[in-house]
Amino acid sequence: MRITFILPTVNLTGGIRVVAIYAKALADKGHAVTLISPAPWPISLRQKVKSFLTGKGWPAEQGKRESHLDGLHLNHKQLNSWRAPKDDDVPDADVIVATWWETAEWVAALSACKGAKAYFIQHYEIHPYLPIERCKATYRLPLHKIVIARWLNNIMNNEYEDSQIDLVPNSVDHSLFFASERGKQLVPTVGFLYSKSSYKGVDVTLQVIDLLRQRFPDLRVISFGSARPEWDNGTGIEFSYSPPQKDLRNLYAQCDVWITASRSEGYNLPAMEAMACRTPVLSTKAGWPEEAVVTGKNGALVEVDDVDALFENAVSILSLPDEAWRTMSRNAYETVKDSSWDLSADMFENALLHACERARKGEIAGRCQQIQVK
């Protein structure tokens, strides 16, 4: 197949990472894969002045950003400015995939010869900082939906009356994320992903950590993220800025419990990766953890924004006898051990073939005539 992915500005976010994984897998299967993204937004004069006045210097104009596409040797075309791609920017293909609500608008506007039109949905983008009605409208477009989690499948079924959806769950790379069986750390240790996005609930996590330090004065806290934190150096949190993927397993494997207090999640890959590294997960009911985390078995699951429940369950896990913690650790690993990006890539490939079939039948927008559906 000739496959085109239309992306937002590329970066180091989890959504771009998943697209990169599938694009690489499809290219390795022999498909002709093209990725197209706009250039970053230009830096405004106000932002430049603020940077200068706060001692960060006068920023240079943004060129190509670091992203999860780097080093994969894929055919990635970055446009010369932040704008929607036009027909002249996009090759004719068998299938074209939108990867974010705004790109769904762009794909819908392209001509039919750009391929059967699909929409890879990794989150329900109904956030207060986005134009909610425009976002909702994209889920009504005549695009074939591919979702990553059951909760997204249910929303598209129930709220948008679309039953022709392919569910392709995310996975974990066991060559990157693994750990030997172990006991509890000598010093109680928790970890979390840092993000500036409010829906990630980092503010809640930090409240929980403050409470835990009162119970465990020697508590060790590990964190990493693709944005630099806003706290000062006196927090005692061991933070790693954009660590290489190969280093993440060592961070996960140093933790007795991985805390994720998200208010909303499309999936939550770090939780899955932590489990692959034999670390129990304490999570709010958001994204994949709601489907996979069982309190007392492989971690604990609580309601969103429930600081007290997060604290109490963290204390419970950190206070487990060593053998009981080892059992929870093994259960965490067992939860994800059979996941495979190879299997998910096969499912994604079949979802694209499904989109081609539906386009030929006139059920969705776009045109695909060359592919023989398996």
Coordinates of C-alpha atoms in Angstrom, one line a residue:
M1 CA 0.0 0.0 0.0
R2 CA 0.9 3.6 -0.4
I3 CA 0.2 5.1 3.0
T4 CA 0.3 8.8 4.0
F5 CA 0.2 10.0 7.6
I6 CA -0.8 13.6 8.3
L7 CA 0.6 14.8 11.6
P8 CA 0.6 17.9 13.7
T9 CA 3.9 19.5 14.4
V10 CA 6.1 16.6 15.4
N11 CA 7.7 16.4 18.9
L12 CA 8.5 13.9 21.7
T13 CA 4.9 13.3 22.8
G14 CA 3.5 9.8 23.2
G15 CA 1.1 10.3 20.3
I16 CA 3.8 11.0 17.8
R17 CA 5.8 8.1 19.3
V18 CA 3.0 5.6 18.5
V19 CA 2.6 6.9 15.0
A20 CA 6.3 6.6 14.5
I21 CA 6.2 2.9 15.6
Y22 CA 3.5 2.1 13.1
A23 CA 5.0 4.1 10.3
K24 CA 8.3 2.2 10.8
A25 CA 6.6 -1.2 11.0
L26 CA 4.6 -0.6 7.9
A27 CA 7.7 0.6 6.0
D28 CA 9.5 -2.5 7.1
K29 CA 6.7 -4.6 5.7
G30 CA 7.3 -3.1 2.3
H31 CA 4.6 -0.4 2.2
A32 CA 5.4 3.0 0.8
V33 CA 5.0 5.3 3.8
T34 CA 5.0 9.1 3.7
L35 CA 4.6 11.4 6.8
I36 CA 3.7 15.1 6.4
S37 CA 3.7 17.6 9.2
P38 CA 3.6 21.4 9.4
A39 CA 6.5 23.5 10.7
P40 CA 6.4 24.7 14.3
W41 CA 4.4 27.8 15.1
P42 CA 6.6 30.9 14.9
I43 CA 7.7 32.4 18.2
S44 CA 5.9 35.6 18.9
L45 CA 7.7 38.8 19.8
R46 CA 6.0 38.7 23.2
Q47 CA 7.4 35.2 23.9
K48 CA 10.8 36.3 22.8
V49 CA 10.8 39.3 25.1
K50 CA 9.5 37.2 28.0
S51 CA 12.3 34.7 27.4
F52 CA 14.9 37.5 27.4
L53 CA 13.5 39.2 30.6
T54 CA 13.4 35.9 32.5
G55 CA 17.1 35.2 31.8
K56 CA 16.6 32.5 29.2
G57 CA 18.0 34.6 26.4
W58 CA 16.6 35.6 23.1
P59 CA 15.3 32.5 21.4
A60 CA 16.2 31.5 17.9
E61 CA 13.4 30.8 15.4
Q62 CA 12.3 27.2 15.6
G63 CA 13.4 24.9 12.8
K64 CA 12.9 21.2 12.8
R65 CA 12.1 19.9 16.3
E66 CA 13.4 16.8 17.9
S67 CA 10.8 14.1 17.6
H68 CA 10.2 10.3 17.8
L69 CA 10.6 10.2 14.0
D70 CA 14.3 11.0 14.3
G71 CA 16.7 8.3 13.2
L72 CA 14.0 6.1 11.7
H73 CA 14.9 6.9 8.1
L74 CA 11.3 7.4 7.1
N75 CA 10.0 9.6 4.3
H76 CA 9.0 12.6 6.5
K77 CA 8.2 15.9 4.8
Q78 CA 7.9 19.0 7.0
L79 CA 6.0 21.9 5.4
N80 CA 7.7 25.3 5.2
S81 CA 5.3 26.9 7.6
W82 CA 2.5 26.0 10.1
R83 CA -0.4 25.5 7.7
A84 CA -2.8 22.8 6.5
P85 CA -1.3 20.6 3.7
K86 CA -2.7 21.2 0.3
D87 CA -3.2 18.6 -2.5
D88 CA 0.1 19.6 -4.0
D89 CA 1.9 18.8 -0.8
V90 CA 0.4 15.3 -0.5
P91 CA 1.1 12.3 -2.8
D92 CA -1.7 10.2 -4.3
A93 CA -2.0 7.1 -2.1
D94 CA -4.2 4.2 -1.2
V95 CA -4.9 5.4 2.3
I96 CA -4.3 8.6 4.2
V97 CA -4.4 8.8 8.0
A98 CA -5.3 11.8 10.2
T99 CA -3.6 11.6 13.6
W100 CA -5.2 14.5 15.6
W101 CA -8.4 16.4 15.5
E102 CA -7.0 19.3 13.4
T103 CA -5.4 16.9 10.9
A104 CA -8.8 15.2 10.5
E105 CA -10.1 18.5 9.2
W106 CA -7.2 18.7 6.8
V107 CA -7.5 15.2 5.5
A108 CA -11.3 15.7 5.0
A109 CA -10.5 18.7 2.8
L110 CA -8.0 16.9 0.5
S111 CA -9.1 15.3 -2.8
A112 CA -10.2 11.7 -3.0
C113 CA -7.1 10.7 -4.9
K114 CA -5.1 11.1 -1.8
G115 CA -6.5 7.7 -0.6
A116 CA -9.1 6.2 1.6
K117 CA -9.5 8.5 4.5
A118 CA -8.8 7.2 8.0
Y119 CA -8.7 8.8 11.4
F120 CA -6.3 7.4 14.1
I121 CA -7.8 8.4 17.4
Q122 CA -5.5 8.3 20.4
H123 CA -7.6 10.5 22.7
Y124 CA -11.0 12.1 23.0
E125 CA -9.9 15.6 22.4
I126 CA -12.5 17.4 24.4
H127 CA -10.4 19.7 26.5
P128 CA -11.2 23.2 27.6
Y129 CA -8.1 24.7 25.8
L130 CA -9.4 23.3 22.5
P131 CA -12.4 24.4 20.3
I132 CA -14.6 21.6 21.6
E133 CA -17.4 21.8 19.0
R134 CA -14.8 21.6 16.1
C135 CA -13.2 18.7 17.8
K136 CA -16.5 16.9 18.1
A137 CA -17.3 17.6 14.5
T138 CA -14.2 15.7 13.4
Y139 CA -15.6 12.5 14.9
R140 CA -18.6 12.9 12.6
L141 CA -16.5 13.2 9.4
P142 CA -16.8 10.3 6.9
L143 CA -13.4 8.9 7.9
H144 CA -12.6 5.3 9.0
K145 CA -11.9 5.4 12.7
I146 CA -9.0 3.5 14.3
V147 CA -8.9 3.7 18.1
I148 CA -6.4 2.6 20.7
A149 CA -8.6 1.7 23.7
R150 CA -12.0 0.2 24.5
W151 CA -13.2 3.4 26.1
L152 CA -12.6 5.3 22.9
N153 CA -14.4 2.6 20.9
N154 CA -17.4 2.9 23.3
I155 CA -17.6 6.7 22.8
M156 CA -17.5 6.5 19.0
N157 CA -20.2 3.8 19.2
N158 CA -22.5 5.5 21.6
E159 CA -22.0 9.2 21.0
Y160 CA -21.3 9.2 17.3
E161 CA -23.2 6.1 16.3
D162 CA -20.3 4.6 14.4
S163 CA -19.9 0.8 14.7
Q164 CA -17.4 0.3 11.9
I165 CA -14.4 1.0 14.0
D166 CA -11.0 -0.9 14.4
L167 CA -9.6 -1.2 17.9
V168 CA -5.8 -1.4 17.8
P169 CA -4.4 -1.4 21.3
N170 CA -1.0 0.1 22.1
S171 CA 1.7 -2.3 23.2
V172 CA 5.1 -2.3 24.8
D173 CA 8.6 -3.0 23.4
H174 CA 9.9 -5.8 25.5
S175 CA 13.4 -5.4 24.1
L176 CA 13.4 -1.9 25.7
F177 CA 11.2 -2.4 28.7
F178 CA 12.2 -5.3 30.9
A179 CA 13.6 -6.1 34.3
S180 CA 14.8 -9.0 36.4
E181 CA 12.7 -10.2 39.3
R182 CA 13.4 -8.2 42.4
G183 CA 12.3 -7.3 45.9
K184 CA 11.4 -4.0 47.3
Q185 CA 13.9 -1.2 47.3
L186 CA 16.0 -0.6 50.5
V187 CA 14.6 3.0 50.4
P188 CA 10.9 3.3 49.5
T189 CA 10.8 4.7 46.0
V190 CA 8.0 6.1 43.8
G191 CA 8.1 7.4 40.2
F192 CA 5.9 9.4 37.9
L193 CA 5.9 11.1 34.5
Y194 CA 6.2 14.9 34.5
S195 CA 4.0 16.9 32.1
K196 CA 2.8 20.5 32.0
S197 CA -0.6 19.3 30.7
S198 CA -3.1 19.8 33.5
Y199 CA -5.1 16.7 32.5
K200 CA -2.0 14.6 33.4
G201 CA -2.6 15.4 37.1
V202 CA 0.9 16.1 38.1
D203 CA -0.4 18.6 40.7
V204 CA -2.2 15.8 42.3
T205 CA 0.8 13.5 42.2
L206 CA 2.9 16.2 44.0
Q207 CA 0.3 16.5 46.7
V208 CA 0.5 12.7 47.2
I209 CA 4.3 12.8 47.4
D210 CA 4.1 15.6 50.0
L211 CA 1.9 13.3 52.1
L212 CA 4.1 10.3 51.6
R213 CA 7.1 12.1 52.8
Q214 CA 5.4 12.7 56.1
R215 CA 4.9 8.9 56.4
F216 CA 8.2 7.9 54.8
P217 CA 10.8 10.6 55.6
D218 CA 13.5 8.9 53.5
L219 CA 11.1 8.6 50.4
R220 CA 13.0 8.6 47.1
V221 CA 11.1 10.2 44.1
I222 CA 12.1 9.6 40.5
S223 CA 10.6 11.4 37.5
F224 CA 11.2 12.0 33.8
G225 CA 9.5 14.0 31.0
S226 CA 9.9 15.8 27.7
A227 CA 9.4 19.2 29.4
R228 CA 11.5 20.7 32.1
P229 CA 9.7 20.9 35.4
E230 CA 8.7 24.2 37.0
W231 CA 9.6 23.2 40.6
D232 CA 12.9 24.4 42.1
N233 CA 15.9 22.2 42.9
G234 CA 14.9 21.9 46.6
T235 CA 12.1 19.4 45.9
G236 CA 14.5 16.4 46.2
I237 CA 12.9 14.9 43.1
E238 CA 15.4 13.1 40.8
F239 CA 14.3 14.4 37.4
S240 CA 15.6 13.2 34.0
Y241 CA 14.9 15.4 31.1
S242 CA 14.0 13.6 27.9
P243 CA 16.1 10.5 28.7
P244 CA 16.8 8.1 25.8
Q245 CA 14.2 5.3 25.5
K246 CA 16.9 2.7 26.4
D247 CA 17.4 4.4 29.8
L248 CA 13.8 4.4 30.8
R249 CA 13.6 0.8 32.0
N250 CA 16.3 1.6 34.6
L251 CA 14.1 4.4 36.0
Y252 CA 11.0 2.3 36.1
A253 CA 12.8 -0.7 37.7
Q254 CA 14.1 1.5 40.6
C255 CA 10.5 2.2 41.7
D256 CA 8.4 0.3 44.2
V257 CA 5.3 1.9 42.7
W258 CA 4.6 4.0 39.6
I259 CA 2.1 6.7 40.2
T260 CA -0.2 8.2 37.5
A261 CA -2.9 10.6 38.6
S262 CA -4.2 11.6 35.2
R263 CA -7.6 13.2 34.9
S264 CA -7.8 12.0 31.3
E265 CA -5.8 9.6 29.2
G266 CA -6.0 8.2 25.7
Y267 CA -4.0 5.2 26.7
N268 CA -1.1 5.8 29.2
L269 CA 1.9 4.0 27.8
P270 CA 4.2 4.7 30.7
A271 CA 1.9 2.7 33.0
M272 CA 2.3 -0.3 30.7
E273 CA 6.0 0.2 30.4
A274 CA 6.4 0.3 34.2
M275 CA 4.5 -3.0 34.5
A276 CA 6.8 -4.5 31.9
C277 CA 9.7 -3.5 34.2
R278 CA 7.9 -5.3 37.1
T279 CA 6.7 -2.2 38.8
P280 CA 3.1 -2.1 40.3
V281 CA 1.0 0.8 39.0
L282 CA -1.1 3.1 41.2
S283 CA -3.5 5.0 38.8
T284 CA -6.6 7.0 38.5
K285 CA -9.4 5.6 36.4
A286 CA -8.2 7.1 33.1
G287 CA -7.2 5.3 29.9
W288 CA -5.7 1.8 29.8
P289 CA -5.1 1.5 33.5
E290 CA -8.8 1.4 34.1
E291 CA -8.9 -1.7 31.9
A292 CA -5.9 -3.4 33.3
V293 CA -5.0 -2.3 36.9
V294 CA -6.6 -4.4 39.7
T295 CA -6.3 -3.1 43.2
G296 CA -4.3 -5.4 45.4
K297 CA -3.2 -7.5 42.4
N298 CA -0.9 -5.5 40.2
G299 CA -1.3 -2.1 41.8
A300 CA -4.3 0.0 42.7
L301 CA -7.0 1.9 40.9
V302 CA -8.7 5.0 42.4
E303 CA -11.1 7.8 41.3
V304 CA -9.8 10.9 39.5
D305 CA -8.5 13.7 41.8
D306 CA -8.8 11.5 44.9
V307 CA -5.6 12.5 46.7
D308 CA -6.5 10.6 49.9
A309 CA -7.1 7.3 48.0
L310 CA -3.9 7.7 46.1
F311 CA -2.0 8.4 49.3
E312 CA -3.6 5.5 51.2
N313 CA -3.0 3.0 48.3
A314 CA 0.6 4.2 47.9
V315 CA 1.2 3.6 51.6
S316 CA -0.3 0.2 51.3
I317 CA 2.0 -0.8 48.4
L318 CA 5.1 0.7 50.0
S319 CA 4.3 -1.1 53.3
L320 CA 3.8 -4.5 51.8
P321 CA 6.1 -7.3 53.1
D322 CA 8.8 -8.1 50.6
E323 CA 7.2 -11.4 49.5
A324 CA 3.8 -9.8 49.0
W325 CA 5.4 -7.0 47.0
R326 CA 7.2 -9.6 44.8
T327 CA 3.9 -11.2 44.1
M328 CA 2.4 -7.8 43.0
S329 CA 5.4 -7.1 40.9
R330 CA 5.1 -10.5 39.1
N331 CA 1.4 -9.8 38.6
A332 CA 2.2 -6.4 37.0
Y333 CA 4.6 -8.1 34.6
E334 CA 2.1 -10.9 33.8
T335 CA -0.5 -8.2 32.9
V336 CA 1.6 -7.0 29.9
K337 CA 4.0 -9.8 29.0
D338 CA 2.0 -10.9 26.0
S339 CA 1.6 -7.5 24.4
S340 CA 3.5 -7.0 21.2
W341 CA 4.0 -4.0 18.8
D342 CA 4.4 -6.6 16.0
L343 CA 0.9 -7.9 16.6
S344 CA -0.5 -4.3 17.0
A345 CA 1.2 -3.3 13.7
D346 CA -0.5 -6.3 12.0
M347 CA -3.8 -5.1 13.4
F348 CA -3.1 -1.5 12.2
E349 CA -2.2 -2.8 8.7
N350 CA -5.6 -4.7 8.6
A351 CA -7.4 -1.6 9.8
L352 CA -5.9 0.4 6.8
L353 CA -7.0 -2.4 4.5
H354 CA -10.5 -2.1 6.1
A355 CA -10.5 1.6 5.3
C356 CA -9.6 0.9 1.7
E357 CA -12.5 -1.6 1.4
R358 CA -14.9 0.9 2.9
A359 CA -13.8 3.6 0.5
R360 CA -14.4 1.4 -2.4
K361 CA -17.9 0.7 -1.2
G362 CA -18.5 4.5 -0.7
E363 CA -18.9 4.2 3.0
I364 CA -16.2 6.7 3.8
A365 CA -14.5 9.5 2.0
G366 CA -11.5 9.0 -0.3
R367 CA -10.7 6.6 -3.1
C368 CA -8.8 3.3 -3.2
Q369 CA -8.9 0.9 -6.2
Q370 CA -5.6 -0.8 -6.3
I371 CA -5.4 -2.9 -3.1
Q372 CA -6.8 -6.4 -2.8
V373 CA -8.2 -6.6 0.7
K374 CA -7.1 -9.8 2.5

